[in-house]
């Protein structure tokens, strides 16, 4: 699984550098030119992380070096194929769940999602789009991937909801600091991970 992540990051890096640089330049310009634009560290980091996630997700799901093959419309057929704890289980089952945790987290914040039904629908439509595009470009369409992606989206929703509950129960003056610290820690950990695998 780590080799897949490494190859996706390496393939995405040029696009990430260009896109993120342009977005940062435009954002700084807007903040400097506007009286109403306010700089909030965790919101700026959040937006950049969301954009980076989408670029890497695109790279991963459209990558042609992954084996394609057929269509699976029978729920749980592929999931049950992999023994729990095997490399294939981590890559195919756990990997599809982990892949959508950031989407669930970011979507909940971005669209102000309040319920499991909405995040389930957002995850379903997003995953269905990905699987349809993969089928169109010669990769497989797998209903199990959709199921696992929905589980990941729900976990991301629950993670966001839990962190937001912690934040809301803090004294008002600490709330932004809490999210700023978490955002900076995530950014540093991602930077260290990318540095390590490069």
mmCIF file with all atom_site columns, C-alpha atoms in Angstrom:
data_model
loop_
_atom_site.group_PDB
_atom_site.id
_atom_site.type_symbol
_atom_site.label_atom_id
_atom_site.label_alt_id
_atom_site.label_comp_id
_atom_site.label_asym_id
_atom_site.label_entity_id
_atom_site.label_seq_id
_atom_site.pdbx_PDB_ins_code
_atom_site.Cartn_x
_atom_site.Cartn_y
_atom_site.Cartn_z
_atom_site.occupancy
_atom_site.B_iso_or_equiv
_atom_site.pdbx_formal_charge
_atom_site.auth_seq_id
_atom_site.auth_comp_id
_atom_site.auth_asym_id
_atom_site.auth_atom_id
_atom_site.pdbx_PDB_model_num
ATOM 1   C CA . UNK A 1 1   ? 0.000   0.000   0.000   1.00 0.00 ? 1   UNK A CA 1
ATOM 2   C CA . UNK A 1 2   ? 2.854   2.363   0.813   1.00 0.00 ? 2   UNK A CA 1
ATOM 3   C CA . UNK A 1 3   ? 4.321   1.828   -2.660  1.00 0.00 ? 3   UNK A CA 1
ATOM 4   C CA . UNK A 1 4   ? 0.980   2.907   -4.168  1.00 0.00 ? 4   UNK A CA 1
ATOM 5   C CA . UNK A 1 5   ? 0.894   6.017   -1.985  1.00 0.00 ? 5   UNK A CA 1
ATOM 6   C CA . UNK A 1 6   ? 4.516   6.775   -2.883  1.00 0.00 ? 6   UNK A CA 1
ATOM 7   C CA . UNK A 1 7   ? 3.854   6.479   -6.621  1.00 0.00 ? 7   UNK A CA 1
ATOM 8   C CA . UNK A 1 8   ? 0.690   8.617   -6.411  1.00 0.00 ? 8   UNK A CA 1
ATOM 9   C CA . UNK A 1 9   ? 2.533   11.365  -4.524  1.00 0.00 ? 9   UNK A CA 1
ATOM 10  C CA . UNK A 1 10  ? 5.431   11.279  -7.002  1.00 0.00 ? 10  UNK A CA 1
ATOM 11  C CA . UNK A 1 11  ? 3.052   11.446  -9.978  1.00 0.00 ? 11  UNK A CA 1
ATOM 12  C CA . UNK A 1 12  ? 0.977   14.204  -8.342  1.00 0.00 ? 12  UNK A CA 1
ATOM 13  C CA . UNK A 1 13  ? 3.851   16.368  -7.137  1.00 0.00 ? 13  UNK A CA 1
ATOM 14  C CA . UNK A 1 14  ? 4.309   18.531  -10.266 1.00 0.00 ? 14  UNK A CA 1
ATOM 15  C CA . UNK A 1 15  ? 0.549   19.169  -10.489 1.00 0.00 ? 15  UNK A CA 1
ATOM 16  C CA . UNK A 1 16  ? 0.354   19.848  -6.746  1.00 0.00 ? 16  UNK A CA 1
ATOM 17  C CA . UNK A 1 17  ? 3.211   22.371  -6.853  1.00 0.00 ? 17  UNK A CA 1
ATOM 18  C CA . UNK A 1 18  ? 1.658   24.262  -9.766  1.00 0.00 ? 18  UNK A CA 1
ATOM 19  C CA . UNK A 1 19  ? -1.955  24.222  -8.513  1.00 0.00 ? 19  UNK A CA 1
ATOM 20  C CA . UNK A 1 20  ? -1.134  25.012  -4.876  1.00 0.00 ? 20  UNK A CA 1
ATOM 21  C CA . UNK A 1 21  ? 1.284   27.796  -5.833  1.00 0.00 ? 21  UNK A CA 1
ATOM 22  C CA . UNK A 1 22  ? -1.316  29.462  -8.060  1.00 0.00 ? 22  UNK A CA 1
ATOM 23  C CA . UNK A 1 23  ? -4.021  29.121  -5.393  1.00 0.00 ? 23  UNK A CA 1
ATOM 24  C CA . UNK A 1 24  ? -1.722  30.531  -2.687  1.00 0.00 ? 24  UNK A CA 1
ATOM 25  C CA . UNK A 1 25  ? -0.753  33.486  -4.915  1.00 0.00 ? 25  UNK A CA 1
ATOM 26  C CA . UNK A 1 26  ? -4.420  34.224  -5.675  1.00 0.00 ? 26  UNK A CA 1
ATOM 27  C CA . UNK A 1 27  ? -5.428  33.883  -2.029  1.00 0.00 ? 27  UNK A CA 1
ATOM 28  C CA . UNK A 1 28  ? -2.637  36.168  -0.772  1.00 0.00 ? 28  UNK A CA 1
ATOM 29  C CA . UNK A 1 29  ? -3.542  38.703  -3.471  1.00 0.00 ? 29  UNK A CA 1
ATOM 30  C CA . UNK A 1 30  ? -7.193  38.632  -2.412  1.00 0.00 ? 30  UNK A CA 1
ATOM 31  C CA . UNK A 1 31  ? -6.328  39.070  1.269   1.00 0.00 ? 31  UNK A CA 1
ATOM 32  C CA . UNK A 1 32  ? -3.987  41.983  0.519   1.00 0.00 ? 32  UNK A CA 1
ATOM 33  C CA . UNK A 1 33  ? -6.445  43.695  -1.852  1.00 0.00 ? 33  UNK A CA 1
ATOM 34  C CA . UNK A 1 34  ? -9.662  43.233  0.121   1.00 0.00 ? 34  UNK A CA 1
ATOM 35  C CA . UNK A 1 35  ? -10.770 44.897  3.311   1.00 0.00 ? 35  UNK A CA 1
ATOM 36  C CA . UNK A 1 36  ? -13.246 42.096  4.008   1.00 0.00 ? 36  UNK A CA 1
ATOM 37  C CA . UNK A 1 37  ? -11.012 39.037  3.466   1.00 0.00 ? 37  UNK A CA 1
ATOM 38  C CA . UNK A 1 38  ? -9.840  37.667  6.763   1.00 0.00 ? 38  UNK A CA 1
ATOM 39  C CA . UNK A 1 39  ? -6.882  35.332  7.240   1.00 0.00 ? 39  UNK A CA 1
ATOM 40  C CA . UNK A 1 40  ? -7.749  32.341  9.431   1.00 0.00 ? 40  UNK A CA 1
ATOM 41  C CA . UNK A 1 41  ? -4.834  29.902  9.547   1.00 0.00 ? 41  UNK A CA 1
ATOM 42  C CA . UNK A 1 42  ? -6.780  26.660  9.944   1.00 0.00 ? 42  UNK A CA 1
ATOM 43  C CA . UNK A 1 43  ? -9.210  27.599  7.152   1.00 0.00 ? 43  UNK A CA 1
ATOM 44  C CA . UNK A 1 44  ? -6.349  28.386  4.760   1.00 0.00 ? 44  UNK A CA 1
ATOM 45  C CA . UNK A 1 45  ? -4.549  25.125  5.586   1.00 0.00 ? 45  UNK A CA 1
ATOM 46  C CA . UNK A 1 46  ? -7.828  23.200  5.378   1.00 0.00 ? 46  UNK A CA 1
ATOM 47  C CA . UNK A 1 47  ? -8.540  24.563  1.875   1.00 0.00 ? 47  UNK A CA 1
ATOM 48  C CA . UNK A 1 48  ? -5.023  23.707  0.667   1.00 0.00 ? 48  UNK A CA 1
ATOM 49  C CA . UNK A 1 49  ? -5.228  20.187  2.129   1.00 0.00 ? 49  UNK A CA 1
ATOM 50  C CA . UNK A 1 50  ? -8.603  19.631  0.488   1.00 0.00 ? 50  UNK A CA 1
ATOM 51  C CA . UNK A 1 51  ? -7.236  20.747  -2.866  1.00 0.00 ? 51  UNK A CA 1
ATOM 52  C CA . UNK A 1 52  ? -4.134  18.544  -2.464  1.00 0.00 ? 52  UNK A CA 1
ATOM 53  C CA . UNK A 1 53  ? -6.352  15.592  -1.522  1.00 0.00 ? 53  UNK A CA 1
ATOM 54  C CA . UNK A 1 54  ? -8.520  16.057  -4.635  1.00 0.00 ? 54  UNK A CA 1
ATOM 55  C CA . UNK A 1 55  ? -5.461  16.242  -6.925  1.00 0.00 ? 55  UNK A CA 1
ATOM 56  C CA . UNK A 1 56  ? -4.003  13.053  -5.413  1.00 0.00 ? 56  UNK A CA 1
ATOM 57  C CA . UNK A 1 57  ? -7.389  11.293  -5.464  1.00 0.00 ? 57  UNK A CA 1
ATOM 58  C CA . UNK A 1 58  ? -7.698  12.128  -9.168  1.00 0.00 ? 58  UNK A CA 1
ATOM 59  C CA . UNK A 1 59  ? -4.192  10.786  -9.810  1.00 0.00 ? 59  UNK A CA 1
ATOM 60  C CA . UNK A 1 60  ? -4.881  7.572   -7.899  1.00 0.00 ? 60  UNK A CA 1
ATOM 61  C CA . UNK A 1 61  ? -8.256  6.716   -9.421  1.00 0.00 ? 61  UNK A CA 1
ATOM 62  C CA . UNK A 1 62  ? -7.236  7.492   -13.012 1.00 0.00 ? 62  UNK A CA 1
ATOM 63  C CA . UNK A 1 63  ? -3.809  5.837   -12.832 1.00 0.00 ? 63  UNK A CA 1
ATOM 64  C CA . UNK A 1 64  ? -3.417  3.320   -15.633 1.00 0.00 ? 64  UNK A CA 1
ATOM 65  C CA . UNK A 1 65  ? -0.651  1.301   -13.963 1.00 0.00 ? 65  UNK A CA 1
ATOM 66  C CA . UNK A 1 66  ? -3.162  -0.430  -11.694 1.00 0.00 ? 66  UNK A CA 1
ATOM 67  C CA . UNK A 1 67  ? -4.699  -3.642  -12.991 1.00 0.00 ? 67  UNK A CA 1
ATOM 68  C CA . UNK A 1 68  ? -8.154  -3.319  -14.442 1.00 0.00 ? 68  UNK A CA 1
ATOM 69  C CA . UNK A 1 69  ? -10.604 -5.999  -15.127 1.00 0.00 ? 69  UNK A CA 1
ATOM 70  C CA . UNK A 1 70  ? -14.279 -6.391  -15.353 1.00 0.00 ? 70  UNK A CA 1
ATOM 71  C CA . UNK A 1 71  ? -17.252 -5.435  -13.316 1.00 0.00 ? 71  UNK A CA 1
ATOM 72  C CA . UNK A 1 72  ? -18.407 -6.612  -9.910  1.00 0.00 ? 72  UNK A CA 1
ATOM 73  C CA . UNK A 1 73  ? -22.043 -5.865  -9.123  1.00 0.00 ? 73  UNK A CA 1
ATOM 74  C CA . UNK A 1 74  ? -22.375 -8.441  -6.324  1.00 0.00 ? 74  UNK A CA 1
ATOM 75  C CA . UNK A 1 75  ? -21.957 -6.760  -2.911  1.00 0.00 ? 75  UNK A CA 1
ATOM 76  C CA . UNK A 1 76  ? -19.250 -8.176  -0.612  1.00 0.00 ? 76  UNK A CA 1
ATOM 77  C CA . UNK A 1 77  ? -17.911 -10.636 -3.213  1.00 0.00 ? 77  UNK A CA 1
ATOM 78  C CA . UNK A 1 78  ? -14.536 -8.925  -3.530  1.00 0.00 ? 78  UNK A CA 1
ATOM 79  C CA . UNK A 1 79  ? -14.368 -7.912  0.140   1.00 0.00 ? 79  UNK A CA 1
ATOM 80  C CA . UNK A 1 80  ? -14.739 -11.541 1.264   1.00 0.00 ? 80  UNK A CA 1
ATOM 81  C CA . UNK A 1 81  ? -12.032 -12.681 -1.165  1.00 0.00 ? 81  UNK A CA 1
ATOM 82  C CA . UNK A 1 82  ? -9.188  -11.233 0.901   1.00 0.00 ? 82  UNK A CA 1
ATOM 83  C CA . UNK A 1 83  ? -8.116  -12.851 4.187   1.00 0.00 ? 83  UNK A CA 1
ATOM 84  C CA . UNK A 1 84  ? -8.170  -10.349 7.061   1.00 0.00 ? 84  UNK A CA 1
ATOM 85  C CA . UNK A 1 85  ? -4.630  -9.168  7.742   1.00 0.00 ? 85  UNK A CA 1
ATOM 86  C CA . UNK A 1 86  ? -3.245  -10.041 4.309   1.00 0.00 ? 86  UNK A CA 1
ATOM 87  C CA . UNK A 1 87  ? -1.516  -7.458  2.106   1.00 0.00 ? 87  UNK A CA 1
ATOM 88  C CA . UNK A 1 88  ? -4.438  -7.656  -0.325  1.00 0.00 ? 88  UNK A CA 1
ATOM 89  C CA . UNK A 1 89  ? -6.890  -6.981  2.507   1.00 0.00 ? 89  UNK A CA 1
ATOM 90  C CA . UNK A 1 90  ? -4.998  -3.847  3.566   1.00 0.00 ? 90  UNK A CA 1
ATOM 91  C CA . UNK A 1 91  ? -4.678  -2.615  -0.001  1.00 0.00 ? 91  UNK A CA 1
ATOM 92  C CA . UNK A 1 92  ? -8.162  -3.417  -1.300  1.00 0.00 ? 92  UNK A CA 1
ATOM 93  C CA . UNK A 1 93  ? -10.415 -3.255  1.768   1.00 0.00 ? 93  UNK A CA 1
ATOM 94  C CA . UNK A 1 94  ? -8.697  -0.957  4.269   1.00 0.00 ? 94  UNK A CA 1
ATOM 95  C CA . UNK A 1 95  ? -7.277  1.152   1.419   1.00 0.00 ? 95  UNK A CA 1
ATOM 96  C CA . UNK A 1 96  ? -10.722 1.918   -0.014  1.00 0.00 ? 96  UNK A CA 1
ATOM 97  C CA . UNK A 1 97  ? -11.994 2.914   3.424   1.00 0.00 ? 97  UNK A CA 1
ATOM 98  C CA . UNK A 1 98  ? -8.985  5.132   4.203   1.00 0.00 ? 98  UNK A CA 1
ATOM 99  C CA . UNK A 1 99  ? -9.200  6.710   0.734   1.00 0.00 ? 99  UNK A CA 1
ATOM 100 C CA . UNK A 1 100 ? -12.568 8.314   1.555   1.00 0.00 ? 100 UNK A CA 1
ATOM 101 C CA . UNK A 1 101 ? -11.993 9.356   5.180   1.00 0.00 ? 101 UNK A CA 1
ATOM 102 C CA . UNK A 1 102 ? -10.565 12.730  4.047   1.00 0.00 ? 102 UNK A CA 1
ATOM 103 C CA . UNK A 1 103 ? -13.502 13.207  1.660   1.00 0.00 ? 103 UNK A CA 1
ATOM 104 C CA . UNK A 1 104 ? -15.968 12.596  4.485   1.00 0.00 ? 104 UNK A CA 1
ATOM 105 C CA . UNK A 1 105 ? -14.090 15.011  6.729   1.00 0.00 ? 105 UNK A CA 1
ATOM 106 C CA . UNK A 1 106 ? -13.651 17.765  4.148   1.00 0.00 ? 106 UNK A CA 1
ATOM 107 C CA . UNK A 1 107 ? -17.175 17.406  2.713   1.00 0.00 ? 107 UNK A CA 1
ATOM 108 C CA . UNK A 1 108 ? -18.727 17.642  6.181   1.00 0.00 ? 108 UNK A CA 1
ATOM 109 C CA . UNK A 1 109 ? -16.892 20.876  6.881   1.00 0.00 ? 109 UNK A CA 1
ATOM 110 C CA . UNK A 1 110 ? -17.177 22.374  3.402   1.00 0.00 ? 110 UNK A CA 1
ATOM 111 C CA . UNK A 1 111 ? -20.897 21.663  2.906   1.00 0.00 ? 111 UNK A CA 1
ATOM 112 C CA . UNK A 1 112 ? -21.839 21.951  6.595   1.00 0.00 ? 112 UNK A CA 1
ATOM 113 C CA . UNK A 1 113 ? -23.244 18.408  6.574   1.00 0.00 ? 113 UNK A CA 1
ATOM 114 C CA . UNK A 1 114 ? -25.189 17.539  9.716   1.00 0.00 ? 114 UNK A CA 1
ATOM 115 C CA . UNK A 1 115 ? -26.485 13.996  9.180   1.00 0.00 ? 115 UNK A CA 1
ATOM 116 C CA . UNK A 1 116 ? -25.347 10.493  8.229   1.00 0.00 ? 116 UNK A CA 1
ATOM 117 C CA . UNK A 1 117 ? -27.855 10.372  5.364   1.00 0.00 ? 117 UNK A CA 1
ATOM 118 C CA . UNK A 1 118 ? -26.316 13.359  3.619   1.00 0.00 ? 118 UNK A CA 1
ATOM 119 C CA . UNK A 1 119 ? -22.693 12.194  3.984   1.00 0.00 ? 119 UNK A CA 1
ATOM 120 C CA . UNK A 1 120 ? -23.734 8.721   2.834   1.00 0.00 ? 120 UNK A CA 1
ATOM 121 C CA . UNK A 1 121 ? -25.329 10.226  -0.297  1.00 0.00 ? 121 UNK A CA 1
ATOM 122 C CA . UNK A 1 122 ? -22.302 12.476  -0.973  1.00 0.00 ? 122 UNK A CA 1
ATOM 123 C CA . UNK A 1 123 ? -19.930 9.505   -0.552  1.00 0.00 ? 123 UNK A CA 1
ATOM 124 C CA . UNK A 1 124 ? -22.140 7.291   -2.733  1.00 0.00 ? 124 UNK A CA 1
ATOM 125 C CA . UNK A 1 125 ? -22.332 9.821   -5.576  1.00 0.00 ? 125 UNK A CA 1
ATOM 126 C CA . UNK A 1 126 ? -18.608 10.601  -5.395  1.00 0.00 ? 126 UNK A CA 1
ATOM 127 C CA . UNK A 1 127 ? -17.616 6.931   -5.359  1.00 0.00 ? 127 UNK A CA 1
ATOM 128 C CA . UNK A 1 128 ? -20.118 6.038   -8.095  1.00 0.00 ? 128 UNK A CA 1
ATOM 129 C CA . UNK A 1 129 ? -18.603 8.767   -10.270 1.00 0.00 ? 129 UNK A CA 1
ATOM 130 C CA . UNK A 1 130 ? -15.092 7.439   -9.643  1.00 0.00 ? 130 UNK A CA 1
ATOM 131 C CA . UNK A 1 131 ? -16.067 3.833   -10.373 1.00 0.00 ? 131 UNK A CA 1
ATOM 132 C CA . UNK A 1 132 ? -17.908 4.867   -13.569 1.00 0.00 ? 132 UNK A CA 1
ATOM 133 C CA . UNK A 1 133 ? -14.910 6.863   -14.807 1.00 0.00 ? 133 UNK A CA 1
ATOM 134 C CA . UNK A 1 134 ? -12.585 3.961   -13.973 1.00 0.00 ? 134 UNK A CA 1
ATOM 135 C CA . UNK A 1 135 ? -14.760 1.583   -15.971 1.00 0.00 ? 135 UNK A CA 1
ATOM 136 C CA . UNK A 1 136 ? -14.750 4.036   -18.894 1.00 0.00 ? 136 UNK A CA 1
ATOM 137 C CA . UNK A 1 137 ? -10.913 4.279   -18.909 1.00 0.00 ? 137 UNK A CA 1
ATOM 138 C CA . UNK A 1 138 ? -10.398 0.522   -18.814 1.00 0.00 ? 138 UNK A CA 1
ATOM 139 C CA . UNK A 1 139 ? -10.270 -0.186  -15.094 1.00 0.00 ? 139 UNK A CA 1
ATOM 140 C CA . UNK A 1 140 ? -12.827 -2.137  -13.134 1.00 0.00 ? 140 UNK A CA 1
ATOM 141 C CA . UNK A 1 141 ? -16.187 -1.086  -11.723 1.00 0.00 ? 141 UNK A CA 1
ATOM 142 C CA . UNK A 1 142 ? -16.622 -2.638  -8.271  1.00 0.00 ? 142 UNK A CA 1
ATOM 143 C CA . UNK A 1 143 ? -19.691 -2.243  -6.043  1.00 0.00 ? 143 UNK A CA 1
ATOM 144 C CA . UNK A 1 144 ? -17.529 -3.281  -3.075  1.00 0.00 ? 144 UNK A CA 1
ATOM 145 C CA . UNK A 1 145 ? -15.281 -0.252  -3.622  1.00 0.00 ? 145 UNK A CA 1
ATOM 146 C CA . UNK A 1 146 ? -18.390 1.936   -3.410  1.00 0.00 ? 146 UNK A CA 1
ATOM 147 C CA . UNK A 1 147 ? -19.489 0.258   -0.163  1.00 0.00 ? 147 UNK A CA 1
ATOM 148 C CA . UNK A 1 148 ? -16.019 0.666   1.372   1.00 0.00 ? 148 UNK A CA 1
ATOM 149 C CA . UNK A 1 149 ? -15.761 4.286   0.188   1.00 0.00 ? 149 UNK A CA 1
ATOM 150 C CA . UNK A 1 150 ? -19.101 5.058   1.864   1.00 0.00 ? 150 UNK A CA 1
ATOM 151 C CA . UNK A 1 151 ? -17.780 3.554   5.123   1.00 0.00 ? 151 UNK A CA 1
ATOM 152 C CA . UNK A 1 152 ? -14.700 5.796   4.801   1.00 0.00 ? 152 UNK A CA 1
ATOM 153 C CA . UNK A 1 153 ? -16.865 8.851   4.157   1.00 0.00 ? 153 UNK A CA 1
ATOM 154 C CA . UNK A 1 154 ? -18.932 8.107   7.263   1.00 0.00 ? 154 UNK A CA 1
ATOM 155 C CA . UNK A 1 155 ? -15.760 7.702   9.368   1.00 0.00 ? 155 UNK A CA 1
ATOM 156 C CA . UNK A 1 156 ? -14.545 11.094  8.074   1.00 0.00 ? 156 UNK A CA 1
ATOM 157 C CA . UNK A 1 157 ? -17.911 12.625  8.997   1.00 0.00 ? 157 UNK A CA 1
ATOM 158 C CA . UNK A 1 158 ? -17.709 11.148  12.521  1.00 0.00 ? 158 UNK A CA 1
ATOM 159 C CA . UNK A 1 159 ? -14.123 12.376  12.911  1.00 0.00 ? 159 UNK A CA 1
ATOM 160 C CA . UNK A 1 160 ? -15.093 15.908  11.914  1.00 0.00 ? 160 UNK A CA 1
ATOM 161 C CA . UNK A 1 161 ? -18.144 15.811  14.196  1.00 0.00 ? 161 UNK A CA 1
ATOM 162 C CA . UNK A 1 162 ? -16.026 14.642  17.158  1.00 0.00 ? 162 UNK A CA 1
ATOM 163 C CA . UNK A 1 163 ? -13.326 17.292  16.635  1.00 0.00 ? 163 UNK A CA 1
ATOM 164 C CA . UNK A 1 164 ? -15.974 19.973  16.204  1.00 0.00 ? 164 UNK A CA 1
ATOM 165 C CA . UNK A 1 165 ? -17.687 18.887  19.450  1.00 0.00 ? 165 UNK A CA 1
ATOM 166 C CA . UNK A 1 166 ? -14.355 19.120  21.297  1.00 0.00 ? 166 UNK A CA 1
ATOM 167 C CA . UNK A 1 167 ? -13.748 22.572  19.802  1.00 0.00 ? 167 UNK A CA 1
ATOM 168 C CA . UNK A 1 168 ? -17.237 23.829  20.695  1.00 0.00 ? 168 UNK A CA 1
ATOM 169 C CA . UNK A 1 169 ? -16.818 22.764  24.331  1.00 0.00 ? 169 UNK A CA 1
ATOM 170 C CA . UNK A 1 170 ? -13.608 24.766  24.706  1.00 0.00 ? 170 UNK A CA 1
ATOM 171 C CA . UNK A 1 171 ? -13.463 28.325  25.968  1.00 0.00 ? 171 UNK A CA 1
ATOM 172 C CA . UNK A 1 172 ? -14.184 30.701  23.079  1.00 0.00 ? 172 UNK A CA 1
ATOM 173 C CA . UNK A 1 173 ? -10.683 32.203  22.970  1.00 0.00 ? 173 UNK A CA 1
ATOM 174 C CA . UNK A 1 174 ? -9.107  28.719  22.491  1.00 0.00 ? 174 UNK A CA 1
ATOM 175 C CA . UNK A 1 175 ? -11.370 27.472  19.688  1.00 0.00 ? 175 UNK A CA 1
ATOM 176 C CA . UNK A 1 176 ? -9.419  28.848  16.711  1.00 0.00 ? 176 UNK A CA 1
ATOM 177 C CA . UNK A 1 177 ? -6.124  27.984  18.370  1.00 0.00 ? 177 UNK A CA 1
ATOM 178 C CA . UNK A 1 178 ? -7.247  24.356  18.741  1.00 0.00 ? 178 UNK A CA 1
ATOM 179 C CA . UNK A 1 179 ? -7.971  24.064  15.002  1.00 0.00 ? 179 UNK A CA 1
ATOM 180 C CA . UNK A 1 180 ? -4.825  26.017  14.106  1.00 0.00 ? 180 UNK A CA 1
ATOM 181 C CA . UNK A 1 181 ? -2.656  23.609  16.106  1.00 0.00 ? 181 UNK A CA 1
ATOM 182 C CA . UNK A 1 182 ? -4.338  20.529  14.596  1.00 0.00 ? 182 UNK A CA 1
ATOM 183 C CA . UNK A 1 183 ? -3.994  21.979  11.067  1.00 0.00 ? 183 UNK A CA 1
ATOM 184 C CA . UNK A 1 184 ? -0.307  22.783  11.537  1.00 0.00 ? 184 UNK A CA 1
ATOM 185 C CA . UNK A 1 185 ? 0.382   19.326  13.023  1.00 0.00 ? 185 UNK A CA 1
ATOM 186 C CA . UNK A 1 186 ? -1.340  17.628  10.056  1.00 0.00 ? 186 UNK A CA 1
ATOM 187 C CA . UNK A 1 187 ? 0.588   19.823  7.618   1.00 0.00 ? 187 UNK A CA 1
ATOM 188 C CA . UNK A 1 188 ? 3.927   19.034  9.311   1.00 0.00 ? 188 UNK A CA 1
ATOM 189 C CA . UNK A 1 189 ? 3.195   15.287  9.426   1.00 0.00 ? 189 UNK A CA 1
ATOM 190 C CA . UNK A 1 190 ? 2.258   15.286  5.746   1.00 0.00 ? 190 UNK A CA 1
ATOM 191 C CA . UNK A 1 191 ? 5.395   17.226  4.872   1.00 0.00 ? 191 UNK A CA 1
ATOM 192 C CA . UNK A 1 192 ? 7.578   14.818  6.839   1.00 0.00 ? 192 UNK A CA 1
ATOM 193 C CA . UNK A 1 193 ? 5.888   11.812  5.237   1.00 0.00 ? 193 UNK A CA 1
ATOM 194 C CA . UNK A 1 194 ? 6.354   13.196  1.727   1.00 0.00 ? 194 UNK A CA 1
ATOM 195 C CA . UNK A 1 195 ? 9.983   14.058  2.516   1.00 0.00 ? 195 UNK A CA 1
ATOM 196 C CA . UNK A 1 196 ? 10.560  10.531  3.885   1.00 0.00 ? 196 UNK A CA 1
ATOM 197 C CA . UNK A 1 197 ? 9.146   8.720   0.860   1.00 0.00 ? 197 UNK A CA 1
ATOM 198 C CA . UNK A 1 198 ? 10.780  10.989  -1.699  1.00 0.00 ? 198 UNK A CA 1
#
